[in-house]
Coordinates of C-alpha atoms and ligand atoms in Angstrom, one line a residue:
M1144 CA 139.4 94.7 130.7
K1145 CA 137.2 96.0 133.4
L1146 CA 137.0 99.3 132.2
L1147 CA 136.1 98.0 129.0
T1148 CA 133.1 96.0 130.7
V1149 CA 132.3 99.2 132.7
M1150 CA 132.4 101.0 129.4
T1151 CA 130.2 98.6 127.4
S1152 CA 127.6 98.4 130.3
L1153 CA 127.6 102.3 130.3
L1154 CA 127.1 102.5 126.4
S1155 CA 124.1 99.9 126.5
L1156 CA 122.7 101.9 129.3
C1157 CA 122.8 104.9 127.5
A1158 CA 121.3 103.0 124.2
A1159 CA 118.7 101.6 126.6
N1160 CA 117.9 105.1 128.1
S1161 CA 118.0 107.2 124.8
W1162 CA 115.1 105.3 122.7
P1163 CA 112.1 103.6 124.2
N1164 CA 111.3 99.7 123.7
F1165 CA 107.9 98.8 121.9
I1166 CA 105.8 96.2 122.8
L1167 CA 103.1 95.9 120.1
I1168 CA 100.5 93.5 121.0
M1169 CA 97.8 92.4 118.5
V1170 CA 95.1 89.9 119.3
D1171 CA 93.0 88.1 116.7
D1172 CA 89.2 88.7 116.0
M1173 CA 88.8 90.0 119.4
G1174 CA 86.0 92.1 120.0
I1175 CA 86.4 95.5 121.8
G1176 CA 83.4 94.3 124.3
D1177 CA 85.5 91.5 125.3
L1178 CA 87.7 93.6 127.5
G1179 CA 87.1 94.8 131.1
C1180 CA 88.5 98.0 130.4
Y1181 CA 85.7 98.4 127.7
G1182 CA 82.8 97.4 129.9
N1183 CA 82.8 93.6 130.1
N1184 CA 82.2 92.5 133.6
T1185 CA 82.1 88.7 133.3
L1186 CA 85.3 88.2 131.4
R1187 CA 88.5 88.6 133.5
T1188 CA 91.3 90.6 131.9
P1189 CA 92.9 92.4 134.4
N1190 CA 96.4 92.5 133.0
I1191 CA 95.4 94.4 129.6
D1192 CA 93.0 96.4 131.9
K1193 CA 96.0 97.6 133.7
L1194 CA 97.2 98.8 130.6
A1195 CA 94.3 101.1 130.2
T1196 CA 94.4 102.4 133.8
G1197 CA 98.3 103.1 133.5
G1198 CA 98.1 104.8 130.3
A1199 CA 95.7 105.7 127.6
K1200 CA 92.7 104.2 126.2
L1201 CA 91.4 105.0 123.0
T1202 CA 87.6 104.6 122.7
Q1203 CA 87.6 105.6 118.8
H1204 CA 90.5 103.3 117.8
I1205 CA 89.8 102.0 114.0
A1206 CA 91.1 99.4 112.4
A1207 CA 92.1 100.0 108.7
S1208 CA 90.2 97.2 107.6
P1209 CA 87.7 95.0 109.3
L1210 CA 90.1 91.8 108.1
C1211 CA 93.1 90.3 109.1
T1212 CA 95.6 90.7 105.9
P1213 CA 94.8 93.9 105.0
S1214 CA 94.4 95.5 108.5
R1215 CA 97.9 94.2 109.4
A1216 CA 99.3 95.3 106.0
A1217 CA 98.1 98.8 106.8
F1218 CA 99.2 98.4 110.5
M1219 CA 103.0 97.4 109.4
T1220 CA 103.1 100.1 106.8
G1221 CA 100.9 103.1 108.1
R1222 CA 99.1 103.0 104.8
Y1223 CA 95.8 102.0 103.5
A1224 CA 95.9 98.3 102.3
V1225 CA 94.8 99.5 98.6
R1226 CA 98.1 101.5 98.7
S1227 CA 100.0 98.4 98.4
G1228 CA 98.0 96.0 96.7
M1229 CA 97.0 94.2 99.9
A1230 CA 93.2 94.4 99.6
A1231 CA 91.3 92.1 97.3
E1232 CA 89.2 93.0 94.4
A1233 CA 88.5 89.3 94.0
R1234 CA 86.6 87.2 96.5
I1235 CA 89.3 86.0 98.6
G1236 CA 90.2 88.8 101.1
T1237 CA 93.0 87.2 103.4
F1238 CA 95.6 84.5 102.3
V1239 CA 94.4 81.1 102.9
F1240 CA 96.9 78.9 101.3
S1241 CA 100.4 79.3 102.7
A1242 CA 101.8 78.5 99.2
S1243 CA 100.3 81.4 97.4
S1244 CA 102.6 83.9 95.7
G1245 CA 101.0 87.1 97.2
G1246 CA 102.2 89.0 100.2
L1247 CA 103.4 92.2 101.7
P1248 CA 105.6 93.7 98.4
Q1249 CA 109.1 94.4 99.1
N1250 CA 108.8 98.2 98.1
E1251 CA 106.7 98.7 101.2
I1252 CA 108.6 100.0 104.4
T1253 CA 107.7 98.6 107.8
F1254 CA 108.2 100.3 111.0
A1255 CA 110.3 97.2 111.7
E1256 CA 112.4 98.0 108.9
I1257 CA 113.0 101.6 110.0
L1258 CA 113.7 100.8 113.5
K1259 CA 116.2 97.9 112.4
T1260 CA 118.3 100.7 110.6
K1261 CA 118.3 102.6 114.2
G1262 CA 119.9 99.7 115.8
Y1263 CA 116.8 98.2 117.5
S1264 CA 116.3 94.5 117.8
T1265 CA 113.1 93.3 116.2
A1266 CA 110.7 90.3 116.4
I1267 CA 107.6 89.3 115.7
I1268 CA 106.0 86.4 117.9
G1269 CA 103.0 84.8 116.6
K1270 CA 100.9 85.7 113.3
W1271 CA 102.4 87.1 110.3
H1272 CA 99.8 86.4 107.8
L1273 CA 101.4 89.1 104.9
G1274 CA 102.8 86.0 102.6
L1275 CA 105.7 83.7 102.7
N1276 CA 107.2 82.6 99.1
T1277 CA 106.5 84.0 95.6
E1278 CA 108.9 82.1 93.1
K1279 CA 109.7 78.9 95.1
S1280 CA 109.2 77.0 98.3
N1281 CA 112.1 78.6 100.0
D1282 CA 112.6 82.2 98.5
F1283 CA 111.0 83.7 101.5
Y1284 CA 110.3 86.8 99.7
H1285 CA 107.4 87.9 101.8
H1286 CA 108.7 86.5 105.2
P1287 CA 108.7 88.8 108.4
L1288 CA 112.7 88.5 108.2
N1289 CA 112.6 90.3 104.9
H1290 CA 110.5 92.9 106.3
G1291 CA 112.4 94.0 109.3
F1292 CA 112.3 91.5 111.7
D1293 CA 115.5 90.1 113.2
Y1294 CA 113.4 87.3 115.0
F1295 CA 110.4 85.4 113.8
Y1296 CA 108.5 82.5 115.8
G1297 CA 105.1 81.7 114.8
T1298 CA 103.0 81.3 111.7
T1299 CA 103.1 83.1 108.3
M1300 CA 99.4 82.0 108.0
T1301 CA 96.2 82.5 109.7
H1302 CA 94.5 80.3 112.2
L1303 CA 91.5 78.4 110.7
R1304 CA 88.9 75.8 111.7
D1305 CA 90.6 73.8 109.4
C1306 CA 93.9 73.9 111.4
I1307 CA 92.5 71.8 114.4
P1308 CA 90.4 68.5 113.8
G1309 CA 87.1 68.3 114.9
N1310 CA 86.3 72.2 114.3
G1311 CA 84.8 72.1 111.1
S1312 CA 86.0 73.7 107.8
V1313 CA 85.7 77.2 106.4
F1314 CA 85.8 75.8 103.2
I1315 CA 83.0 73.1 103.3
V1316 CA 80.4 75.7 101.7
G1317 CA 82.8 76.3 98.7
L1318 CA 83.7 72.9 98.2
V1319 CA 80.0 71.8 98.3
E1320 CA 79.3 74.6 95.6
I1321 CA 82.2 73.2 93.6
T1322 CA 81.0 69.7 93.9
K1323 CA 77.2 70.5 93.0
K1324 CA 78.4 72.4 90.0
M1325 CA 80.7 69.4 88.7
F1326 CA 77.6 67.2 89.2
S1327 CA 75.3 69.4 87.3
V1328 CA 77.9 69.5 84.5
V1329 CA 78.4 65.6 84.6
C1330 CA 74.5 65.1 84.3
L1331 CA 74.1 67.8 81.5
T1332 CA 77.0 65.9 79.5
L1333 CA 75.2 62.6 80.1
I1334 CA 72.2 63.9 78.7
T1335 CA 73.9 65.6 75.7
L1336 CA 75.6 62.4 74.9
I1337 CA 72.6 60.1 75.1
F1338 CA 70.9 62.7 72.9
L1339 CA 73.9 62.6 70.4
N1340 CA 73.8 59.0 70.4
Y1341 CA 70.2 59.2 69.8
T1342 CA 70.6 61.3 66.7
G1343 CA 73.3 59.3 65.7
H1344 CA 75.7 62.0 65.9
V1345 CA 78.0 60.0 68.6
K1346 CA 78.5 56.3 68.3
S1347 CA 79.3 54.9 72.0
P1348 CA 78.2 57.3 74.4
W1349 CA 79.3 55.5 77.2
K1350 CA 82.9 55.6 76.3
Y1351 CA 83.0 59.4 76.2
F1352 CA 81.1 59.6 79.5
F1353 CA 83.4 57.4 81.1
Y1354 CA 86.4 59.7 79.7
F1355 CA 84.6 62.6 81.1
L1356 CA 83.9 61.0 84.3
L1357 CA 87.6 60.2 84.9
F1358 CA 88.5 63.6 84.0
I1359 CA 86.1 64.9 86.7
I1360 CA 87.7 62.8 89.2
I1361 CA 91.2 63.4 88.6
V1362 CA 90.5 67.1 89.1
L1363 CA 88.2 66.4 92.2
V1364 CA 90.0 64.0 94.0
P1365 CA 93.1 66.0 94.7
I1366 CA 91.1 69.1 95.8
I1367 CA 89.3 67.1 98.3
F1368 CA 92.7 65.5 99.3
Y1369 CA 94.0 69.0 99.6
F1370 CA 91.3 70.4 101.7
W1371 CA 91.1 67.2 104.0
N1372 CA 94.5 67.6 104.9
Y1373 CA 94.9 71.2 105.0
R1374 CA 96.4 71.7 108.3
Y1375 CA 99.4 69.8 106.8
F1376 CA 99.9 72.1 104.2
N1377 CA 98.9 75.4 105.9
C1378 CA 99.0 75.3 109.7
F1379 CA 102.7 75.2 110.4
L1380 CA 105.1 77.0 113.2
M1381 CA 108.3 78.5 112.0
R1382 CA 111.3 79.6 113.7
N1383 CA 112.8 82.2 111.5
F1384 CA 113.3 80.3 108.0
Q1385 CA 112.9 76.8 109.6
I1386 CA 109.6 75.1 109.7
I1387 CA 109.7 73.6 113.5
Q1388 CA 106.2 71.7 113.6
Q1389 CA 103.9 70.7 110.9
P1390 CA 101.0 70.7 111.4
L1391 CA 101.1 72.9 114.6
L1392 CA 99.7 71.6 117.6
Y1393 CA 97.9 74.4 119.1
E1394 CA 97.0 73.6 122.7
N1395 CA 100.3 75.1 124.3
L1396 CA 101.0 77.5 121.5
T1397 CA 100.2 80.5 123.7
Q1398 CA 102.4 79.2 126.2
K1399 CA 105.2 79.0 123.9
L1400 CA 104.4 82.2 122.4
T1401 CA 104.7 84.0 125.8
K1402 CA 108.0 82.1 126.8
E1403 CA 109.6 83.1 123.6
A1404 CA 108.5 86.8 124.2
V1405 CA 109.9 86.6 127.6
G1406 CA 112.9 85.3 126.3
F1407 CA 113.5 87.9 123.7
I1408 CA 112.7 90.6 126.1
S1409 CA 115.2 89.4 128.5
R1410 CA 117.9 88.7 126.0
N1411 CA 117.6 92.5 124.7
K1412 CA 117.2 94.2 127.8
H1413 CA 120.7 96.0 127.4
K1414 CA 119.5 97.4 124.0
P1415 CA 116.3 99.0 122.4
F1416 CA 113.9 96.4 121.1
L1417 CA 110.6 96.3 119.3
L1418 CA 108.3 93.3 120.2
F1419 CA 105.4 92.7 117.6
M1420 CA 103.3 90.1 119.5
S1421 CA 100.6 88.8 117.5
Y1422 CA 98.5 86.3 119.2
L1423 CA 96.7 83.5 116.9
Q1424 CA 94.2 83.6 119.6
V1425 CA 91.0 84.4 119.6
H1426 CA 90.5 83.1 116.1
T1427 CA 88.6 79.7 115.7
A1428 CA 89.4 77.1 115.9
L1429 CA 89.6 78.3 119.5
Y1430 CA 92.1 76.2 121.9
A1431 CA 93.2 77.0 125.3
S1432 CA 95.8 75.3 127.4
Q1433 CA 95.1 73.1 130.3
D1434 CA 95.3 76.0 133.1
F1435 CA 92.7 78.1 131.2
R1436 CA 90.4 75.3 129.6
G1437 CA 86.9 75.5 131.5
K1438 CA 87.7 78.3 133.8
S1439 CA 86.1 81.3 132.2
K1440 CA 82.3 82.0 132.2
H1441 CA 82.2 82.5 128.4
G1442 CA 83.1 78.7 127.3
I1443 CA 86.4 78.0 125.3
Y1444 CA 86.2 81.7 123.7
G1445 CA 86.5 83.2 127.2
D1446 CA 89.1 80.8 128.2
A1447 CA 91.2 81.9 125.3
V1448 CA 90.7 85.6 126.2
E1449 CA 91.7 85.0 129.5
E1450 CA 94.8 83.2 128.4
V1451 CA 95.8 85.9 126.1
D1452 CA 95.5 88.1 129.3
W1453 CA 97.7 86.1 131.1
S1454 CA 100.1 86.0 128.6
V1455 CA 100.3 90.2 128.6
G1456 CA 100.6 89.9 132.4
R1457 CA 103.7 87.7 132.1
I1458 CA 105.2 90.0 129.5
I1459 CA 104.7 93.1 131.5
N1460 CA 106.0 91.2 134.7
E1461 CA 109.1 90.7 132.4
L1462 CA 109.6 94.2 131.7
E1463 CA 109.4 95.1 135.4
K1464 CA 111.8 92.5 136.5
N1465 CA 114.0 94.0 134.1
Q1466 CA 113.1 97.4 135.2
L1467 CA 112.1 98.4 131.6
K1468 CA 108.7 99.5 132.1
N1469 CA 109.2 103.0 132.3
N1470 CA 111.3 102.8 129.0
T1471 CA 108.8 100.8 127.3
L1472 CA 105.8 101.7 125.0
V1473 CA 103.2 99.1 125.1
Y1474 CA 100.4 99.0 122.8
F1475 CA 97.6 96.9 122.6
T1476 CA 95.0 96.2 119.9
S1477 CA 92.9 93.7 117.7
D1478 CA 93.1 93.4 114.0
N1479 CA 89.5 94.0 113.6
G1480 CA 86.5 93.2 115.3
G1481 CA 84.9 90.1 116.7
H1482 CA 83.6 87.6 114.5
V1483 CA 79.9 87.4 115.2
E1484 CA 79.0 84.6 112.8
E1485 CA 81.6 82.2 114.7
I1486 CA 78.8 79.6 116.2
S1487 CA 80.8 76.4 116.6
S1488 CA 79.1 73.2 115.0
Y1489 CA 77.7 72.2 118.7
G1490 CA 76.1 75.8 118.8
E1491 CA 78.3 77.5 121.2
V1492 CA 79.3 81.3 120.5
H1493 CA 82.9 81.2 119.1
G1494 CA 82.9 84.7 118.3
G1495 CA 83.9 87.9 120.1
W1496 CA 81.7 90.4 121.4
N1497 CA 81.7 94.0 120.2
G1498 CA 79.6 95.7 122.7
I1499 CA 77.2 98.2 121.7
Y1500 CA 78.4 98.6 118.2
K1501 CA 76.8 96.9 115.3
G1502 CA 78.1 94.0 113.1
G1503 CA 81.6 92.4 113.4
K1504 CA 84.5 91.2 111.2
A1505 CA 84.3 91.8 107.9
T1506 CA 81.9 94.7 107.9
C1507 CA 82.6 98.4 108.2
W1508 CA 80.1 98.7 110.5
E1509 CA 81.7 99.9 114.0
G1510 CA 81.8 96.4 115.3
G1511 CA 84.0 95.5 112.5
I1512 CA 86.5 98.2 112.9
R1513 CA 86.3 99.8 116.2
V1514 CA 89.0 98.2 118.0
P1515 CA 90.6 98.2 121.7
G1516 CA 93.5 100.6 121.6
L1517 CA 95.6 100.9 124.8
I1518 CA 98.7 102.8 124.9
Q1519 CA 101.0 102.5 128.2
W1520 CA 104.3 104.2 128.9
P1521 CA 104.8 104.9 132.7
G1522 CA 106.2 108.3 133.4
V1523 CA 105.2 109.6 129.9
I1524 CA 101.8 109.0 129.3
E1525 CA 99.6 109.9 132.2
A1526 CA 97.7 107.0 133.8
G1527 CA 94.2 107.0 133.2
T1528 CA 94.0 108.9 130.0
V1529 CA 91.0 108.7 127.8
I1530 CA 91.0 109.6 124.2
N1531 CA 87.7 109.6 122.4
E1532 CA 89.1 111.3 119.2
P1533 CA 89.2 109.0 116.1
T1534 CA 92.7 107.2 116.1
S1535 CA 93.7 104.6 113.6
N1536 CA 95.7 101.1 113.7
M1537 CA 97.8 102.8 111.2
D1538 CA 99.1 105.7 113.6
I1539 CA 101.2 103.2 115.4
F1540 CA 103.7 103.4 112.2
S1541 CA 104.1 107.0 112.5
T1542 CA 104.4 106.9 116.1
V1543 CA 106.6 104.1 116.8
V1544 CA 109.2 105.7 113.9
K1545 CA 109.0 109.1 115.3
L1546 CA 109.7 108.0 119.0
S1547 CA 112.6 105.7 117.7
G1548 CA 114.4 109.3 116.4
S1549 CA 113.5 108.4 112.7
S1550 CA 111.3 110.2 110.4
V1551 CA 108.6 108.6 108.3
P1552 CA 109.2 107.8 104.7
Q1553 CA 108.7 111.3 102.5
D1554 CA 108.7 109.6 99.0
R1555 CA 105.1 108.0 99.7
I1556 CA 101.7 108.8 101.5
I1557 CA 101.5 107.6 105.0
D1558 CA 98.1 107.6 106.0
G1559 CA 98.7 107.2 109.9
S1560 CA 99.8 110.1 112.0
D1561 CA 102.0 110.4 115.1
L1562 CA 99.6 109.9 118.5
M1563 CA 102.0 111.0 120.8
P1564 CA 100.3 114.8 120.9
L1565 CA 96.9 113.3 121.3
V1566 CA 97.8 111.1 124.1
L1567 CA 100.0 113.8 125.8
G1568 CA 97.2 116.1 125.5
K1569 CA 99.4 118.6 123.5
S1570 CA 96.9 118.4 120.6
I1571 CA 93.0 118.2 121.4
T1572 CA 91.9 117.0 118.0
S1573 CA 92.9 113.9 116.0
D1574 CA 94.7 114.7 112.6
H1575 CA 92.1 112.2 111.0
E1576 CA 89.4 114.6 109.9
F1577 CA 88.5 111.9 107.5
L1578 CA 88.9 108.6 107.7
F1579 CA 88.2 106.0 104.8
H1580 CA 86.7 102.6 105.9
Y1581 CA 87.6 99.9 103.2
C1582 CA 86.1 96.8 102.8
N1583 CA 88.6 94.8 100.9
A1584 CA 89.6 96.9 97.9
Y1585 CA 86.1 98.8 97.9
L1586 CA 85.7 102.0 99.9
N1587 CA 82.7 101.2 101.8
A1588 CA 82.3 104.0 104.2
V1589 CA 83.7 107.4 105.3
R1590 CA 84.3 109.1 108.7
W1591 CA 84.1 112.9 109.3
N1592 CA 85.1 114.1 112.4
Q1593 CA 83.8 117.7 111.9
R1594 CA 85.8 120.0 113.4
N1595 CA 84.6 122.3 116.0
S1596 CA 81.4 119.7 116.3
T1597 CA 80.7 117.2 118.2
S1598 CA 79.4 115.4 115.3
I1599 CA 81.4 112.3 113.6
W1600 CA 79.7 111.7 110.4
K1601 CA 79.5 108.1 108.8
A1602 CA 78.6 107.8 105.1
F1603 CA 78.3 104.4 103.7
F1604 CA 78.3 103.7 100.2
F1605 CA 77.1 100.3 100.5
T1606 CA 76.1 98.1 103.5
P1607 CA 76.3 94.1 103.7
N1608 CA 73.1 92.2 103.2
F1609 CA 72.3 90.7 106.6
N1610 CA 70.8 87.6 106.9
P1611 CA 66.8 88.4 107.5
E1612 CA 66.8 86.5 110.7
S1613 CA 68.9 88.6 112.2
S1614 CA 69.8 92.3 112.1
E1615 CA 73.6 91.6 113.3
G1616 CA 75.2 89.1 111.1
C1617 CA 75.8 87.2 108.0
F1618 CA 75.0 83.7 109.3
N1619 CA 74.1 82.0 106.2
S1620 CA 77.6 83.0 104.2
H1621 CA 79.6 82.5 107.5
V1622 CA 81.2 86.1 107.0
C1623 CA 79.6 89.1 105.3
H1624 CA 80.8 89.9 101.9
C1625 CA 81.6 93.4 100.0
Y1626 CA 81.1 92.4 96.6
E1627 CA 78.1 92.3 94.2
G1628 CA 75.4 90.2 95.1
Y1629 CA 76.1 90.4 98.8
V1630 CA 75.8 94.3 99.4
T1631 CA 73.1 96.9 99.0
Q1632 CA 74.2 100.5 97.2
H1633 CA 73.4 103.4 98.7
N1634 CA 72.7 106.6 96.9
P1635 CA 72.7 108.8 98.4
P1636 CA 75.1 107.2 100.9
L1637 CA 73.7 106.1 104.3
L1638 CA 74.4 108.8 106.9
F1639 CA 75.0 108.4 110.7
D1640 CA 76.1 110.6 113.6
L1641 CA 78.3 108.2 115.7
F1642 CA 78.6 110.9 118.5
I1643 CA 74.4 110.5 119.1
D1644 CA 74.2 107.2 117.4
P1645 CA 77.3 104.9 118.1
S1646 CA 75.5 101.6 117.6
E1647 CA 74.4 102.8 113.8
K1648 CA 70.5 102.4 114.2
N1649 CA 68.9 105.5 112.7
P1650 CA 70.3 106.5 109.3
I1651 CA 69.9 110.3 109.2
T1652 CA 67.3 111.6 106.9
P1653 CA 67.3 115.1 104.8
E1654 CA 64.4 116.0 107.1
M1655 CA 66.2 115.2 110.4
E1656 CA 69.4 117.1 109.5
P1657 CA 68.8 120.5 107.4
N1658 CA 72.7 120.1 106.5
F1659 CA 72.2 116.6 105.1
Y1660 CA 73.2 117.5 101.5
N1661 CA 76.1 119.8 102.8
I1662 CA 77.5 117.0 104.9
L1663 CA 77.6 114.6 102.1
K1664 CA 79.0 116.9 99.8
T1665 CA 81.8 117.5 102.2
I1666 CA 82.2 113.9 102.3
Q1667 CA 82.2 113.3 98.7
Q1668 CA 84.8 116.2 98.0
A1669 CA 87.3 114.5 100.8
T1670 CA 86.4 111.1 99.0
G1671 CA 87.2 112.5 95.7
A1672 CA 90.6 113.9 96.8
H1673 CA 91.5 110.8 98.6
Q1674 CA 90.8 108.5 95.8
K1675 CA 93.1 110.5 93.5
T1676 CA 95.9 109.5 95.8
I1677 CA 95.4 105.6 95.2
Q1678 CA 97.6 104.6 92.6
V1679 CA 97.2 101.6 90.7
V1680 CA 99.8 98.8 92.0
D1681 CA 99.6 95.1 91.2
N1682 CA 97.1 93.2 93.2
Q1683 CA 98.6 90.7 95.9
F1684 CA 95.2 89.2 95.8
S1685 CA 94.8 88.7 92.0
W1686 CA 93.5 84.8 91.3
S1687 CA 96.6 84.0 90.6
N1688 CA 98.2 85.4 93.7
V1689 CA 95.9 83.9 96.0
L1690 CA 95.4 80.4 94.9
W1691 CA 97.8 77.4 96.0
R1692 CA 100.4 76.9 93.6
P1693 CA 102.2 73.4 94.5
W1694 CA 105.8 74.5 93.8
L1695 CA 105.6 76.8 96.6
Q1696 CA 104.5 74.7 99.1
A1697 CA 107.0 74.8 102.3
C1698 CA 107.2 71.5 103.4
C1699 CA 109.5 70.4 106.1
S1700 CA 109.9 66.7 105.2
S1701 CA 109.5 65.0 102.0
W1702 CA 106.0 64.8 100.4
F1703 CA 106.0 61.3 101.0
D1704 CA 106.2 62.0 104.7
F1705 CA 103.4 64.1 104.3
C1706 CA 105.0 67.3 105.1
Y1707 CA 105.2 66.2 108.8
C1708 CA 107.8 67.0 111.6
D1709 CA 107.8 68.0 115.0
K1710 CA 111.3 69.4 116.3
E1711 CA 109.4 71.1 119.2
E1712 CA 108.4 67.7 120.4
E1713 CA 112.3 66.3 120.1
L1714 CA 113.4 69.5 121.9
G1715 CA 110.9 68.2 124.5
M1716 CA 109.3 71.9 124.2
S1717 CA 105.7 71.1 123.7
Ligands
LIG3285 C1 81.7 89.9 127.9 O1 82.0 89.0 127.0 C2 81.3 87.7 126.3 C3 82.2 87.1 125.8 O2 82.4 87.5 124.4 C4 80.1 88.4 126.0 O3 79.4 87.3 125.7 C5 79.3 89.0 127.1 O4 78.1 89.7 126.6 C6 80.4 90.4 127.3 N1 79.8 91.0 128.6 C7 79.5 92.4 128.6 C8 78.5 92.6 129.8 O5 79.8 92.9 127.6
LIG3286 C1 108.8 104.9 136.8 O1 107.9 106.0 136.5 C2 107.0 106.1 137.5 C3 106.0 107.2 137.3 O2 106.8 108.5 137.0 C4 107.8 106.2 138.6 O3 107.0 106.7 139.9 C5 108.9 105.0 139.0 O4 109.4 105.7 140.2 C6 109.7 104.9 138.0 N1 110.5 103.7 138.2 C7 111.6 103.7 137.7 C8 112.2 102.4 138.2 O5 112.2 104.8 137.3

């Protein structure tokens, strides 16, 4: 008996030592300029900064997309989101209804799936945002547990202003638009009926008008009802397949996520694990728990950043406590840049800071895609390493898969590449000679890291139309868009050299740069070659895939009980 115990603990020790653990931390909408290690001197992020000083800091770490869902799809699969159909051609670029049928397709392979086959224990704690159901309200087709994770605690959706009462709505603009249109249709119908009555074509116009009005009301009322109660339908907390709190109570959420993370690490200390820690902070509506509220110098936004930092510290602490630190790779990033247009209804800045970089979330200016990238692995990655070469959040896929002793799938294109040679100093140039910057499904810009040169060229095929009052944002539409009517096309493309102009202030002209047309030619050729590799797949953001389907609505109580439940409260956990 004793021998057996010794043997099992030896075995688990071997297992623990052979493959590293992974903790992949992603913050939502955090700007690169929010962190001390990227130059912020007023926000306090000591725990995150320690990851930088204790490991490698990537200064040119690029998100595959400036928007949550496509960026996360690319992160999970190591592939541009257009390859999996997770990039929108329609107007909505992320899932905004929990009862949409779109999501990460089953034929995509996530790093969690690969690590699971290697015997890793895999968990995602926090935000998923890659779909839930597809045919029924409980088929969980796109759920994280069907994409390689053993454990899930969090939300399959995103966080939104509409999730916390009193924070306004991201749908108001759209709803006002619809109401206005309906109103003009009603007026037009009325005028037409009166005219037809006058000419003797229609006998009693009021009757028809009444029917018509009734029809409009029948359509409009449920829509308004739905959005009024948005948080009941879309902001809920799940543990694995079960909804445990609907609607979600946010104030202590990060505390709960942290407790879950710490619990997961301690449960798995004897076997290899992968933890994807995906914070809902610092997306609006902003929240922070008691201990952090009002403590930062930057309002509730700063409070939220500092709470995330605290949580990162708790997780690292737990690694230290269990002597796992030297055997664990910790990665830290944000899904996209800070959302500069987020100003609260009372005028407080609620969006992140992108430092010297232009624009933010939803644009392919550097502010939208250049995100923090930190990798710590004591004893393996030298403390204080700084990598200025272009890297991508898709690289994590290849890095994690290789380090787990697996090889990346050969039956498909993987756009990420293993980061280890770069961070270990075995290679001095990044594999990404070219990076393609997508805004939804549209190729927005291309980055050329020219070999044997300091230049990092970036050519824009189009740029978002900024609000005339501001050179930095799309304040009148709340967020920039990348489709017709909201963009300016550039032919020839707008060219920058990020090495000398990281803030993208001065487009290069043929007069300034004798090689102007050659540079563009090289970029066009690479673009052509890249575009040939993009296959047509089912778009997960087609209108029918993004719109609300009542029969897919996940609900933890009967509809008469308003989809309300709070199993967390019952357990005395919140
Ligand atoms: C630090 O971050 C805050 C909050 O995003 C921002 O307002 C401030 O300008 C930043 N400071 C520096 C020096 O970057
Ligand atoms: C972890 O690695 C560091 C750096 O190589 C080393 O100094 C330390 O002793 C190691 N700690 C353990 C517990 O092995």
